[in-house]
Coordinates of C-alpha atoms and ligand atoms in Angstrom, one line a residue:
M1 CA 0.2 -0.3 -0.2
I2 CA 1.3 3.2 -0.4
G3 CA 0.7 5.7 2.2
V4 CA -1.3 8.9 1.4
F5 CA -1.1 12.2 4.6
D6 CA -2.2 14.8 4.9
S7 CA -3.2 17.3 8.8
G8 CA -6.7 16.4 7.8
D9 CA -8.7 16.4 4.9
G10 CA -6.7 18.5 1.3
G11 CA -4.6 15.0 1.1
L12 CA -7.9 13.9 -0.7
T13 CA -7.9 15.7 -3.2
V14 CA -4.5 14.3 -4.1
L15 CA -5.8 11.0 -3.8
K16 CA -8.8 11.4 -6.1
A17 CA -6.4 12.4 -8.6
L18 CA -3.9 9.5 -7.7
T19 CA -6.3 6.7 -7.6
E20 CA -7.6 7.7 -11.0
R21 CA -4.0 7.9 -12.6
L22 CA -2.7 4.4 -10.7
P23 CA -5.8 1.9 -10.9
E24 CA -3.9 -0.4 -9.9
Q25 CA -2.5 1.3 -6.4
S26 CA -3.9 0.6 -3.4
F27 CA -3.8 3.7 -0.8
L28 CA -3.7 4.0 3.1
Y29 CA -4.9 7.8 3.3
L30 CA -4.1 8.7 7.0
G31 CA -5.5 12.3 8.0
D32 CA -4.7 14.2 11.5
H33 CA -8.0 16.1 11.8
G34 CA -7.4 15.3 15.5
N35 CA -4.5 18.1 15.3
A36 CA -5.3 20.1 11.9
P37 CA -4.6 23.0 10.9
Y38 CA -0.7 22.8 10.5
G39 CA -0.6 25.9 8.8
G40 CA -0.7 27.9 11.7
R41 CA 1.6 25.5 14.1
D42 CA 5.6 26.2 14.4
S43 CA 8.0 24.2 12.2
E44 CA 8.7 22.1 15.3
D45 CA 4.9 20.7 16.1
I46 CA 4.4 20.4 12.2
Y47 CA 7.8 18.3 12.0
E48 CA 7.0 15.8 15.3
L49 CA 3.5 15.3 14.2
T50 CA 4.4 14.6 10.9
V51 CA 7.0 12.2 11.4
A52 CA 5.1 10.4 14.4
S53 CA 2.2 10.4 10.9
V54 CA 4.9 8.8 8.7
D55 CA 6.5 6.1 11.2
F56 CA 2.6 5.1 11.8
L57 CA 1.8 4.4 8.1
F58 CA 5.3 2.7 7.9
S59 CA 4.0 0.7 10.9
Q60 CA 0.9 -0.3 9.2
G61 CA 2.8 -2.1 5.8
C62 CA 3.6 1.2 3.4
R63 CA 7.0 1.5 2.4
L64 CA 6.4 4.9 0.4
I65 CA 4.5 7.1 1.2
L66 CA 3.7 10.9 -0.3
L67 CA 3.4 13.7 2.0
A68 CA 0.3 15.5 1.1
C69 CA 0.3 19.2 2.7
N70 CA 1.8 21.6 1.8
T71 CA 2.8 22.5 4.7
A72 CA 4.4 19.0 6.1
S73 CA 6.6 18.9 2.8
A74 CA 7.7 22.7 2.6
V75 CA 8.6 21.7 6.8
A76 CA 9.5 18.2 7.7
L77 CA 10.2 16.3 4.0
R78 CA 13.7 17.4 3.8
R79 CA 15.6 17.3 7.8
L80 CA 12.9 14.1 7.8
Q81 CA 14.5 12.4 4.7
Q82 CA 17.9 13.4 5.2
T83 CA 18.3 12.2 9.3
W84 CA 14.7 10.2 10.3
L85 CA 15.0 8.1 7.9
Q86 CA 18.3 7.5 7.5
D87 CA 18.5 6.5 11.0
R88 CA 15.8 5.0 11.2
D89 CA 16.7 2.3 7.8
A90 CA 20.0 2.4 9.9
Q91 CA 18.8 1.3 12.9
L92 CA 16.4 -1.9 11.2
G93 CA 19.3 -2.1 8.6
D94 CA 16.7 -1.7 5.9
P95 CA 17.1 0.5 3.4
G96 CA 13.8 0.1 1.4
R97 CA 11.3 3.0 2.1
R98 CA 10.8 6.0 1.0
V99 CA 8.9 9.5 1.4
L100 CA 8.2 12.3 -1.1
G101 CA 5.8 15.3 -1.1
V102 CA 3.5 17.5 -3.1
L103 CA 6.2 20.7 -3.2
V104 CA 8.6 18.6 -6.3
P105 CA 5.9 18.0 -8.5
M106 CA 5.1 21.8 -8.5
V107 CA 8.5 23.3 -8.4
E108 CA 9.8 21.1 -11.3
A109 CA 5.8 22.4 -13.2
I110 CA 7.0 26.6 -12.3
A111 CA 10.1 26.0 -13.2
K112 CA 9.6 23.7 -15.9
V113 CA 13.3 21.7 -15.0
P114 CA 13.4 18.5 -13.7
W115 CA 14.4 18.7 -9.6
H116 CA 17.6 17.7 -10.4
S117 CA 18.7 19.7 -12.3
A118 CA 19.2 22.1 -9.3
N119 CA 22.5 20.3 -8.7
Q120 CA 23.6 20.6 -12.9
R121 CA 25.0 23.3 -15.0
P122 CA 22.0 26.2 -16.2
Q123 CA 19.6 24.8 -19.0
P124 CA 18.5 27.1 -21.8
K125 CA 15.6 28.7 -20.9
P126 CA 13.2 26.5 -21.6
R127 CA 10.3 27.9 -24.4
S128 CA 7.7 29.7 -22.8
A129 CA 9.0 29.9 -19.7
T130 CA 7.7 31.0 -16.6
S131 CA 8.7 34.3 -15.9
S132 CA 6.4 35.3 -12.5
V133 CA 4.5 32.8 -10.0
A134 CA 1.9 33.5 -7.2
I135 CA 2.0 30.9 -4.9
F136 CA -1.3 30.5 -1.8
A137 CA 0.0 28.6 0.5
T138 CA -0.9 28.7 5.0
R139 CA 1.1 31.2 6.6
R140 CA 4.1 28.4 7.5
T141 CA 4.5 27.0 4.2
V142 CA 5.6 30.9 3.1
E143 CA 7.2 31.2 6.6
T144 CA 9.4 28.3 5.4
G145 CA 10.7 30.4 1.9
S146 CA 10.8 26.5 0.1
F147 CA 8.9 27.4 -3.1
P148 CA 10.6 30.9 -3.6
L149 CA 14.5 28.5 -2.8
E150 CA 13.8 25.7 -4.7
V151 CA 12.0 27.5 -7.6
G152 CA 15.3 29.4 -7.3
L153 CA 17.7 26.9 -8.0
R154 CA 16.0 25.2 -10.9
A155 CA 14.6 28.7 -12.6
P156 CA 16.8 31.7 -11.0
D157 CA 15.0 34.4 -13.5
V158 CA 11.2 33.5 -12.4
E159 CA 9.5 35.9 -9.8
V160 CA 7.8 34.5 -7.2
I161 CA 5.1 35.9 -5.5
Q162 CA 3.8 34.1 -2.0
Q163 CA 1.0 34.5 -0.4
A164 CA 0.0 33.4 2.9
C165 CA -4.0 33.1 3.2
P166 CA -4.1 32.3 6.7
D167 CA -7.9 31.1 7.5
L168 CA -8.8 29.4 4.5
V169 CA -8.0 26.1 5.5
A170 CA -9.8 26.3 8.9
R171 CA -12.7 27.4 7.6
I172 CA -12.8 24.9 4.6
E173 CA -12.4 22.6 7.2
A174 CA -15.3 24.4 9.3
G175 CA -17.3 24.1 6.2
A176 CA -18.0 27.4 5.9
D177 CA -20.0 28.1 2.5
Q178 CA -19.0 29.2 -1.1
D179 CA -20.1 32.7 -1.0
E180 CA -18.0 33.3 2.3
L181 CA -15.1 31.0 0.7
H182 CA -14.9 33.8 -2.3
G183 CA -14.9 37.1 -0.7
M184 CA -12.0 35.2 1.3
V185 CA -10.2 33.7 -2.1
A186 CA -10.8 37.3 -3.6
A187 CA -9.2 39.3 -0.1
Y188 CA -6.0 36.8 -1.0
V189 CA -5.8 37.2 -4.6
E190 CA -6.2 41.3 -4.0
A191 CA -3.3 41.5 -1.4
A192 CA -1.0 39.1 -4.1
L193 CA -1.3 40.8 -7.1
A194 CA -0.9 44.1 -4.9
K195 CA 2.4 42.8 -4.9
M196 CA 3.1 43.2 -8.5
A197 CA 2.3 46.8 -8.7
G198 CA -0.6 46.4 -11.9
R199 CA 1.3 43.7 -13.2
V200 CA -0.1 40.5 -14.1
P201 CA 1.6 36.9 -12.8
D202 CA 1.6 34.8 -15.9
T203 CA 1.4 31.2 -13.5
A204 CA -0.9 30.8 -10.2
V205 CA 0.0 27.9 -7.6
L206 CA -3.0 26.6 -4.8
G207 CA -0.3 25.8 -2.9
C208 CA -2.4 24.3 -0.2
T209 CA -4.4 20.3 -0.4
H210 CA -7.0 21.5 0.7
Y211 CA -7.1 25.0 -2.5
P212 CA -8.5 22.5 -5.2
H213 CA -11.8 22.6 -3.2
V214 CA -11.7 26.3 -3.6
A215 CA -10.5 26.5 -7.5
S216 CA -12.8 28.4 -8.6
A217 CA -13.3 30.9 -6.2
F218 CA -8.9 31.5 -7.1
A219 CA -10.3 31.4 -10.9
A220 CA -12.6 33.5 -10.6
A221 CA -10.6 35.7 -8.5
L222 CA -7.4 35.8 -10.7
P223 CA -7.3 37.9 -14.2
D224 CA -7.9 36.1 -17.2
G225 CA -5.3 34.4 -18.9
V226 CA -3.8 33.2 -15.5
D227 CA -2.5 29.1 -16.1
L228 CA -3.6 27.9 -12.7
L229 CA -1.7 24.9 -12.4
D230 CA -3.6 21.9 -10.6
Q231 CA -1.4 20.6 -8.3
P232 CA -3.6 16.9 -7.5
S233 CA -2.9 16.2 -10.8
L234 CA 0.4 16.8 -12.3
T235 CA 1.5 14.7 -8.8
A236 CA -0.3 12.1 -9.7
E237 CA 2.2 11.8 -13.5
S238 CA 4.7 12.9 -11.3
L239 CA 3.8 9.6 -9.1
A240 CA 3.7 7.5 -11.7
E241 CA 6.7 8.3 -13.2
Y242 CA 8.2 8.1 -9.7
L243 CA 6.8 3.8 -9.7
V244 CA 8.1 3.7 -13.3
R245 CA 11.4 5.0 -11.9
H246 CA 11.5 2.7 -9.0
P247 CA 9.8 -0.8 -9.8
E248 CA 9.9 -1.7 -6.6
F249 CA 7.2 0.6 -4.5
D250 CA 4.7 -0.3 -7.8
Q251 CA 1.9 -3.1 -6.6
K252 CA 0.7 -4.2 -9.9
D253 CA 3.2 -7.0 -10.3
D254 CA 2.0 -8.0 -6.4
R255 CA -1.0 -8.9 -7.4
A256 CA -0.7 -10.2 -10.8
E257 CA -1.1 -14.1 -9.4
S258 CA -4.3 -13.1 -7.6
S259 CA -5.5 -10.1 -10.6
S260 CA -9.3 -10.5 -8.8
V261 CA -7.9 -9.1 -5.7
P262 CA -8.7 -5.0 -6.2
P263 CA -6.8 -2.7 -4.8
K264 CA -7.9 -1.7 -1.7
M265 CA -8.3 1.9 0.3
R266 CA -8.2 2.6 3.7
F267 CA -9.2 6.2 5.4
L268 CA -7.6 6.5 8.8
T269 CA -7.7 9.8 11.1
T270 CA -6.5 10.4 14.3
G271 CA -9.8 13.0 14.9
A272 CA -13.5 11.5 15.0
A273 CA -14.0 9.5 12.0
D274 CA -17.7 10.1 11.3
H275 CA -16.5 13.9 11.2
A276 CA -13.5 13.3 8.8
G277 CA -16.2 11.3 6.1
A278 CA -18.8 13.3 6.3
K279 CA -16.7 16.1 4.5
A280 CA -15.1 13.7 2.8
S281 CA -17.1 14.0 -0.6
L282 CA -15.4 17.3 -0.5
F283 CA -12.6 16.7 -1.4
F284 CA -12.9 13.1 -2.9
G285 CA -16.2 13.5 -4.6
R286 CA -17.6 11.0 -2.1
R287 CA -18.0 10.0 1.0
V288 CA -16.1 8.0 2.4
T289 CA -15.5 5.7 5.6
F290 CA -12.8 6.5 7.8
E291 CA -11.1 4.4 10.7
A292 CA -10.4 6.2 14.0
C293 CA -6.8 5.6 14.8
S294 CA -3.9 6.7 17.5
F295 CA -0.5 6.3 17.9
Ligands
DGL301 N1 -3.5 20.8 3.0 C1 -2.2 21.2 3.8 C2 -1.1 22.1 2.9 O1 -1.1 21.0 1.5 C3 -2.2 22.3 4.9 C4 -3.2 22.9 5.6 C5 -3.3 23.1 7.0 O2 -3.3 21.9 8.3 O3 -3.2 23.8 7.7 O4 -0.4 22.8 3.1

């Protein structure tokens, strides 16, 4: 099973795209609803919560985990990969586990070059290169500076404007109506555009996996012609390519001998299972049954 983690429901927007792109894979979703939202928490707190959830997903049999949360990816992924995961592998003598994040496919899509090009000599500028991008994200994601840093390493000519949307996740999770959410989004878009002094970005990124729920509000508020990148589908494509490069994580072949067994999906939450399940359809397109878990 591939583990998919978010602070709450937002990662379901990514999981939906994953199940459409990779219907033969099994997924175990974990929403840390009991501790959401992450976006206003301090970095150490987010790191500890992310590590605990990743550790739990490993204990449930996942060997590959996707952090379907920009905040956790921006704050915790690099540190987790470079320290905790390496120490854990060394202790267990088993290096066969990986943790990926949603930030990488977004940075590749903005910079229009592969992630590993950061360590190479400057590439010729791709045709139709991005010249400016507005990134809408949680307060903590913006404060980490991860998007401008990682884009800058690969495409230094791209102007990156960041706009924190501090209350948006909490209001989405609380089930606020569309009028209220459209008003909030319009104000955040106006604040982002004000930073550009009359210019218009050619690309916009919803850098929080909860925001696809209000994608139509962003599309309505952004000036015509701005290309709104779709994080769930970009992430799904990137994971599909990753599985081709790393067939050891591809479960298609495990089931080849028992092809009558359909791929499985399970949904776990650290919060109240009924509440998480009732809201899930907003993000996943249908109601799902969550099971409560603690660790
Ligand atoms: N959905 C998450 C993200 O992509 C986090 C939202 C939150 O818990 O604040 O950033």
